[in-house]
PDB file of C-alpha atoms in Angstrom:
ATOM      1  CA  PRO A  18     -11.704  -9.986  12.937  1.00 55.00           C
ATOM      2  CA  LEU A  19     -13.594  -9.934  16.249  1.00 54.00           C
ATOM      3  CA  GLN A  20     -16.101 -12.581  16.586  1.00 56.00           C
ATOM      4  CA  THR A  21     -19.021 -11.155  18.578  1.00 55.00           C
ATOM      5  CA  SER A  22     -22.732 -11.740  18.984  1.00 59.00           C
ATOM      6  CA  PRO A  23     -24.604 -11.089  15.823  1.00 62.00           C
ATOM      7  CA  GLN A  24     -27.506  -9.545  17.904  1.00 73.00           C
ATOM      8  CA  LEU A  25     -25.032  -6.580  18.824  1.00 80.00           C
ATOM      9  CA  PRO A  26     -26.194  -3.226  17.086  1.00 88.00           C
ATOM     10  CA  PRO A  27     -23.881  -2.178  14.480  1.00 88.00           C
ATOM     11  CA  LEU A  28     -22.402   0.813  16.441  1.00 91.00           C
ATOM     12  CA  GLN A  29     -21.758  -1.455  19.346  1.00 92.00           C
ATOM     13  CA  GLN A  30     -20.204  -4.031  17.047  1.00 91.00           C
ATOM     14  CA  PHE A  31     -17.966  -1.380  15.532  1.00 92.00           C
ATOM     15  CA  GLY A  32     -16.992  -0.141  18.898  1.00 94.00           C
ATOM     16  CA  ALA A  33     -16.145  -3.505  20.138  1.00 93.00           C
ATOM     17  CA  GLU A  34     -13.928  -4.296  17.123  1.00 94.00           C
ATOM     18  CA  LEU A  35     -12.242  -0.844  17.324  1.00 95.00           C
ATOM     19  CA  TYR A  36     -11.613  -1.434  20.991  1.00 95.00           C
ATOM     20  CA  GLN A  37      -9.918  -4.698  20.177  1.00 95.00           C
ATOM     21  CA  ASP A  38      -7.775  -3.176  17.542  1.00 96.00           C
ATOM     22  CA  VAL A  39      -6.674  -0.334  19.974  1.00 95.00           C
ATOM     23  CA  VAL A  40      -5.745  -2.739  22.580  1.00 95.00           C
ATOM     24  CA  ASN A  41      -3.680  -4.877  20.101  1.00 95.00           C
ATOM     25  CA  PHE A  42      -2.167  -1.836  18.335  1.00 97.00           C
ATOM     26  CA  ASN A  43       1.571  -2.024  18.044  1.00 98.00           C
ATOM     27  CA  ILE A  44       3.240   0.546  15.555  1.00 98.00           C
ATOM     28  CA  ASN A  45       6.294  -1.668  15.320  1.00 98.00           C
ATOM     29  CA  ASN A  46       4.263  -4.885  14.413  1.00 98.00           C
ATOM     30  CA  THR A  47       6.018  -6.783  11.584  1.00 98.00           C
ATOM     31  CA  SER A  48       3.531  -9.551  11.315  1.00 98.00           C
ATOM     32  CA  GLU A  49       1.362  -9.432   8.067  1.00 98.00           C
ATOM     33  CA  GLU A  50      -0.980 -11.994   9.799  1.00 98.00           C
ATOM     34  CA  LYS A  51      -1.670  -9.638  12.756  1.00 98.00           C
ATOM     35  CA  VAL A  52      -2.597  -6.892  10.201  1.00 98.00           C
ATOM     36  CA  ILE A  53      -4.942  -9.173   8.257  1.00 98.00           C
ATOM     37  CA  GLU A  54      -6.487 -10.315  11.599  1.00 97.00           C
ATOM     38  CA  SER A  55      -7.305  -6.566  12.591  1.00 97.00           C
ATOM     39  CA  ASN A  56     -10.767  -5.314  12.254  1.00 95.00           C
ATOM     40  CA  TRP A  57     -10.366  -1.516  11.525  1.00 96.00           C
ATOM     41  CA  VAL A  58      -6.805  -0.360  12.396  1.00 98.00           C
ATOM     42  CA  SER A  59      -3.441  -1.870  13.050  1.00 98.00           C
ATOM     43  CA  ALA A  60       0.243  -1.031  12.189  1.00 98.00           C
ATOM     44  CA  TYR A  61       2.912  -2.660   9.977  1.00 99.00           C
ATOM     45  CA  LYS A  62       6.612  -1.743  10.284  1.00 98.00           C
ATOM     46  CA  GLY A  63       5.853   1.755  11.489  1.00 98.00           C
ATOM     47  CA  LYS A  64       2.957   2.491   9.204  1.00 98.00           C
ATOM     48  CA  VAL A  65      -0.645   2.887  10.184  1.00 98.00           C
ATOM     49  CA  VAL A  66      -2.910   0.472   8.475  1.00 98.00           C
ATOM     50  CA  ILE A  67      -6.648   1.351   8.298  1.00 98.00           C
ATOM     51  CA  ARG A  68      -9.102  -1.412   7.092  1.00 97.00           C
ATOM     52  CA  HIS A  69     -11.812  -0.083   4.851  1.00 96.00           C
ATOM     53  CA  PRO A  70     -15.066  -1.589   4.039  1.00 93.00           C
ATOM     54  CA  PHE A  71     -15.778  -0.339   0.418  1.00 92.00           C
ATOM     55  CA  GLU A  72     -16.641  -2.991  -2.021  1.00 87.00           C
ATOM     56  CA  GLY A  73     -14.733  -2.951  -5.162  1.00 82.00           C
ATOM     57  CA  LEU A  74     -12.173  -0.459  -3.762  1.00 84.00           C
ATOM     58  CA  SER A  75      -8.733  -2.003  -3.604  1.00 88.00           C
ATOM     59  CA  SER A  76      -5.998  -1.333  -1.122  1.00 94.00           C
ATOM     60  CA  MET A  77      -3.642   1.640  -1.579  1.00 95.00           C
ATOM     61  CA  SER A  78      -0.997   3.612   0.269  1.00 96.00           C
ATOM     62  CA  LEU A  79      -0.425   7.264   0.947  1.00 96.00           C
ATOM     63  CA  GLY A  80       2.055   6.965   3.844  1.00 94.00           C
ATOM     64  CA  VAL A  81      -0.846   5.296   5.645  1.00 98.00           C
ATOM     65  CA  ILE A  82      -1.991   1.798   4.352  1.00 98.00           C
ATOM     66  CA  PHE A  83      -5.589   1.587   3.416  1.00 98.00           C
ATOM     67  CA  LEU A  84      -6.405  -2.144   3.213  1.00 97.00           C
ATOM     68  CA  ASN A  85      -9.693  -3.409   2.195  1.00 96.00           C
ATOM     69  CA  ARG A  86     -11.420  -5.330   5.023  1.00 94.00           C
ATOM     70  CA  ASN A  87     -11.907  -8.376   2.801  1.00 94.00           C
ATOM     71  CA  GLU A  88      -8.213  -8.401   1.842  1.00 95.00           C
ATOM     72  CA  GLU A  89      -6.672 -11.745   3.257  1.00 96.00           C
ATOM     73  CA  ASP A  90      -3.447 -11.895   1.237  1.00 97.00           C
ATOM     74  CA  GLN A  91      -0.317 -11.075   3.245  1.00 97.00           C
ATOM     75  CA  LYS A  92       1.412 -10.211  -0.069  1.00 98.00           C
ATOM     76  CA  THR A  93      -0.988  -7.289  -0.289  1.00 98.00           C
ATOM     77  CA  VAL A  94       0.360  -5.943   3.101  1.00 98.00           C
ATOM     78  CA  LYS A  95       3.875  -6.365   1.991  1.00 99.00           C
ATOM     79  CA  HIS A  96       3.173  -4.784  -1.324  1.00 98.00           C
ATOM     80  CA  GLU A  97       1.386  -1.595   0.068  1.00 98.00           C
ATOM     81  CA  TYR A  98       4.296  -1.328   2.595  1.00 99.00           C
ATOM     82  CA  GLY A  99       6.522  -1.234  -0.380  1.00 98.00           C
ATOM     83  CA  HIS A 100       4.658   1.652  -1.684  1.00 98.00           C
ATOM     84  CA  CYS A 101       5.154   3.441   1.663  1.00 98.00           C
ATOM     85  CA  VAL A 102       8.831   2.989   1.194  1.00 98.00           C
ATOM     86  CA  GLN A 103       8.674   4.532  -2.223  1.00 98.00           C
ATOM     87  CA  LEU A 104       6.795   7.530  -0.808  1.00 97.00           C
ATOM     88  CA  ASP A 105       9.289   7.951   1.916  1.00 97.00           C
ATOM     89  CA  GLU A 106      12.227   7.761  -0.738  1.00 97.00           C
ATOM     90  CA  VAL A 107      10.874  10.504  -3.184  1.00 96.00           C
ATOM     91  CA  GLY A 108       8.240  12.439  -1.189  1.00 95.00           C
ATOM     92  CA  MET A 109       4.630  13.025  -1.782  1.00 95.00           C
ATOM     93  CA  LEU A 110       4.772  15.020  -5.029  1.00 95.00           C
ATOM     94  CA  LYS A 111       6.800  12.719  -6.885  1.00 96.00           C
ATOM     95  CA  TYR A 112       4.916   9.595  -5.460  1.00 97.00           C
ATOM     96  CA  LEU A 113       1.608  10.999  -6.414  1.00 97.00           C
ATOM     97  CA  VAL A 114       2.792  11.706 -10.094  1.00 97.00           C
ATOM     98  CA  PHE A 115       4.990   8.722 -10.648  1.00 98.00           C
ATOM     99  CA  VAL A 116       3.501   6.007  -8.511  1.00 98.00           C
ATOM    100  CA  ALA A 117       0.000   6.566  -7.404  1.00 97.00           C
ATOM    101  CA  ALA A 118      -1.337   8.016 -10.672  1.00 97.00           C
ATOM    102  CA  PRO A 119      -0.071   5.323 -13.022  1.00 98.00           C
ATOM    103  CA  SER A 120      -0.866   2.612 -10.569  1.00 96.00           C
ATOM    104  CA  VAL A 121      -4.575   3.954 -10.267  1.00 95.00           C
ATOM    105  CA  LYS A 122      -4.546   4.120 -14.033  1.00 96.00           C
ATOM    106  CA  GLY A 123      -3.387   0.580 -14.456  1.00 95.00           C
ATOM    107  CA  TYR A 124      -6.032  -0.544 -11.890  1.00 92.00           C
ATOM    108  CA  TRP A 125      -8.919   1.294 -13.746  1.00 92.00           C
ATOM    109  CA  ALA A 126      -7.681  -0.102 -17.065  1.00 95.00           C
ATOM    110  CA  GLY A 127      -8.232  -3.634 -15.755  1.00 93.00           C
ATOM    111  CA  LEU A 128      -4.669  -4.686 -15.558  1.00 93.00           C
ATOM    112  CA  SER A 129      -4.111  -7.572 -13.077  1.00 93.00           C
ATOM    113  CA  GLY A 130      -1.652 -10.348 -12.252  1.00 95.00           C
ATOM    114  CA  PRO A 131       1.802 -10.219 -14.000  1.00 96.00           C
ATOM    115  CA  ALA A 132       0.764  -7.366 -16.346  1.00 95.00           C
ATOM    116  CA  TYR A 133      -0.197  -5.136 -13.406  1.00 96.00           C
ATOM    117  CA  TYR A 134       2.769  -6.154 -10.950  1.00 97.00           C
ATOM    118  CA  SER A 135       5.349  -5.863 -13.741  1.00 97.00           C
ATOM    119  CA  GLN A 136       4.820  -2.206 -14.130  1.00 97.00           C
ATOM    120  CA  PRO A 137       7.873  -0.385 -12.942  1.00 98.00           C
ATOM    121  CA  TRP A 138       6.235   1.307  -9.931  1.00 98.00           C
ATOM    122  CA  GLU A 139       4.293  -1.917  -8.850  1.00 98.00           C
ATOM    123  CA  TYR A 140       7.480  -4.020  -9.268  1.00 98.00           C
ATOM    124  CA  GLY A 141       9.260  -1.687  -7.000  1.00 98.00           C
ATOM    125  CA  ALA A 142       6.598  -1.864  -4.449  1.00 98.00           C
ATOM    126  CA  ASP A 143       6.992  -5.532  -4.431  1.00 98.00           C
ATOM    127  CA  MET A 144      10.802  -5.316  -4.112  1.00 98.00           C
ATOM    128  CA  TYR A 145      10.751  -2.681  -1.267  1.00 98.00           C
ATOM    129  CA  GLY A 146       7.990  -4.704   0.603  1.00 98.00           C
ATOM    130  CA  GLY A 147       9.725  -8.061   0.114  1.00 98.00           C
ATOM    131  CA  VAL A 148       6.844  -9.698  -1.766  1.00 97.00           C
ATOM    132  CA  ASP A 149       8.011 -13.252  -2.937  1.00 91.00           C
ATOM    133  CA  ARG A 150       5.790 -14.015  -5.937  1.00 93.00           C
ATOM    134  CA  ASP A 151       6.426 -17.274  -7.905  1.00 91.00           C
ATOM    135  CA  GLU A 152       9.502 -17.850 -10.107  1.00 91.00           C
ATOM    136  CA  GLY A 153       8.570 -16.372 -13.771  1.00 93.00           C
ATOM    137  CA  TYR A 154       5.753 -14.302 -12.426  1.00 96.00           C
ATOM    138  CA  TYR A 155       6.981 -10.907 -13.752  1.00 96.00           C
ATOM    139  CA  GLU A 156       7.475  -9.966 -17.212  1.00 95.00           C
ATOM    140  CA  ASP A 157      11.203 -10.500 -18.419  1.00 94.00           C
ATOM    141  CA  SER A 158      12.168  -6.975 -18.465  1.00 96.00           C
ATOM    142  CA  SER A 159      10.478  -5.836 -15.115  1.00 96.00           C
ATOM    143  CA  LEU A 160      13.786  -5.354 -13.105  1.00 96.00           C
ATOM    144  CA  VAL A 161      15.583  -3.325 -15.593  1.00 97.00           C
ATOM    145  CA  ASN A 162      12.401  -1.402 -16.392  1.00 97.00           C
ATOM    146  CA  HIS A 163      11.934  -0.533 -12.604  1.00 97.00           C
ATOM    147  CA  LEU A 164      15.586   0.241 -12.119  1.00 97.00           C
ATOM    148  CA  MET A 165      15.703   2.763 -15.056  1.00 98.00           C
ATOM    149  CA  TYR A 166      12.135   4.210 -14.171  1.00 98.00           C
ATOM    150  CA  TRP A 167      13.050   4.603 -10.452  1.00 98.00           C
ATOM    151  CA  ASP A 168      16.556   6.125 -11.230  1.00 97.00           C
ATOM    152  CA  THR A 169      14.858   8.746 -13.526  1.00 97.00           C
ATOM    153  CA  VAL A 170      12.074   9.688 -11.041  1.00 97.00           C
ATOM    154  CA  LYS A 171      14.724  10.183  -8.295  1.00 96.00           C
ATOM    155  CA  LYS A 172      16.487  12.627 -10.520  1.00 95.00           C
ATOM    156  CA  ILE A 173      13.539  14.722 -11.621  1.00 94.00           C
ATOM    157  CA  SER A 174      13.391  17.990  -9.576  1.00 89.00           C
ATOM    158  CA  PHE A 175      10.143  19.907  -9.138  1.00 79.00           C
ATOM    159  CA  LYS A 176      11.919  22.802  -7.523  1.00 74.00           C
ATOM    160  CA  SER A 177      11.569  26.092  -9.517  1.00 63.00           C
ATOM    161  CA  PRO A 178      14.189  28.656  -9.490  1.00 63.00           C
ATOM    162  CA  ILE A 179      13.402  31.560  -6.988  1.00 66.00           C
ATOM    163  CA  ARG A 180      13.368  34.856  -8.957  1.00 67.00           C
ATOM    164  CA  LYS A 181      13.573  38.324  -7.457  1.00 66.00           C
ATOM    165  CA  TRP A 182      11.211  41.002  -8.461  1.00 65.00           C
ATOM    166  CA  PRO A 183      12.870  43.617 -10.583  1.00 61.00           C
TER     167      PRO A 183
END
């Protein structure tokens, strides 16, 4: 993030940081480090990244990556990009029902580490995002569970038959 004088009023500080981000903005950026170094907005592999300042609120993806400003782990950038790939693959409705909702539920339930990232939708985001976690990090059945879950999600149809009025 931009290092400016602490005497700047908050609005001017925000403006200076945002200006720096706009100057550095590259929608085709592939560097997780550049995302982490941004102040408020950047991009990663064609997806817009917005840095939010809300304490206690993690990062998330809804086609746009919302990354906590305190986040410094490049794996999180990759993971959230993986969620964007999932969204692109199945569409918003399926993504909300089969990825976002269970992800939020796991987060609110206090899951973390291997228990959280071994869930099928989280494991898939790691795979699609190219996250390299340590050997033996995931639970043993994570890959199989992800493949079965994702195959089922892709087969589900929310389309209803169109009926003509009598």
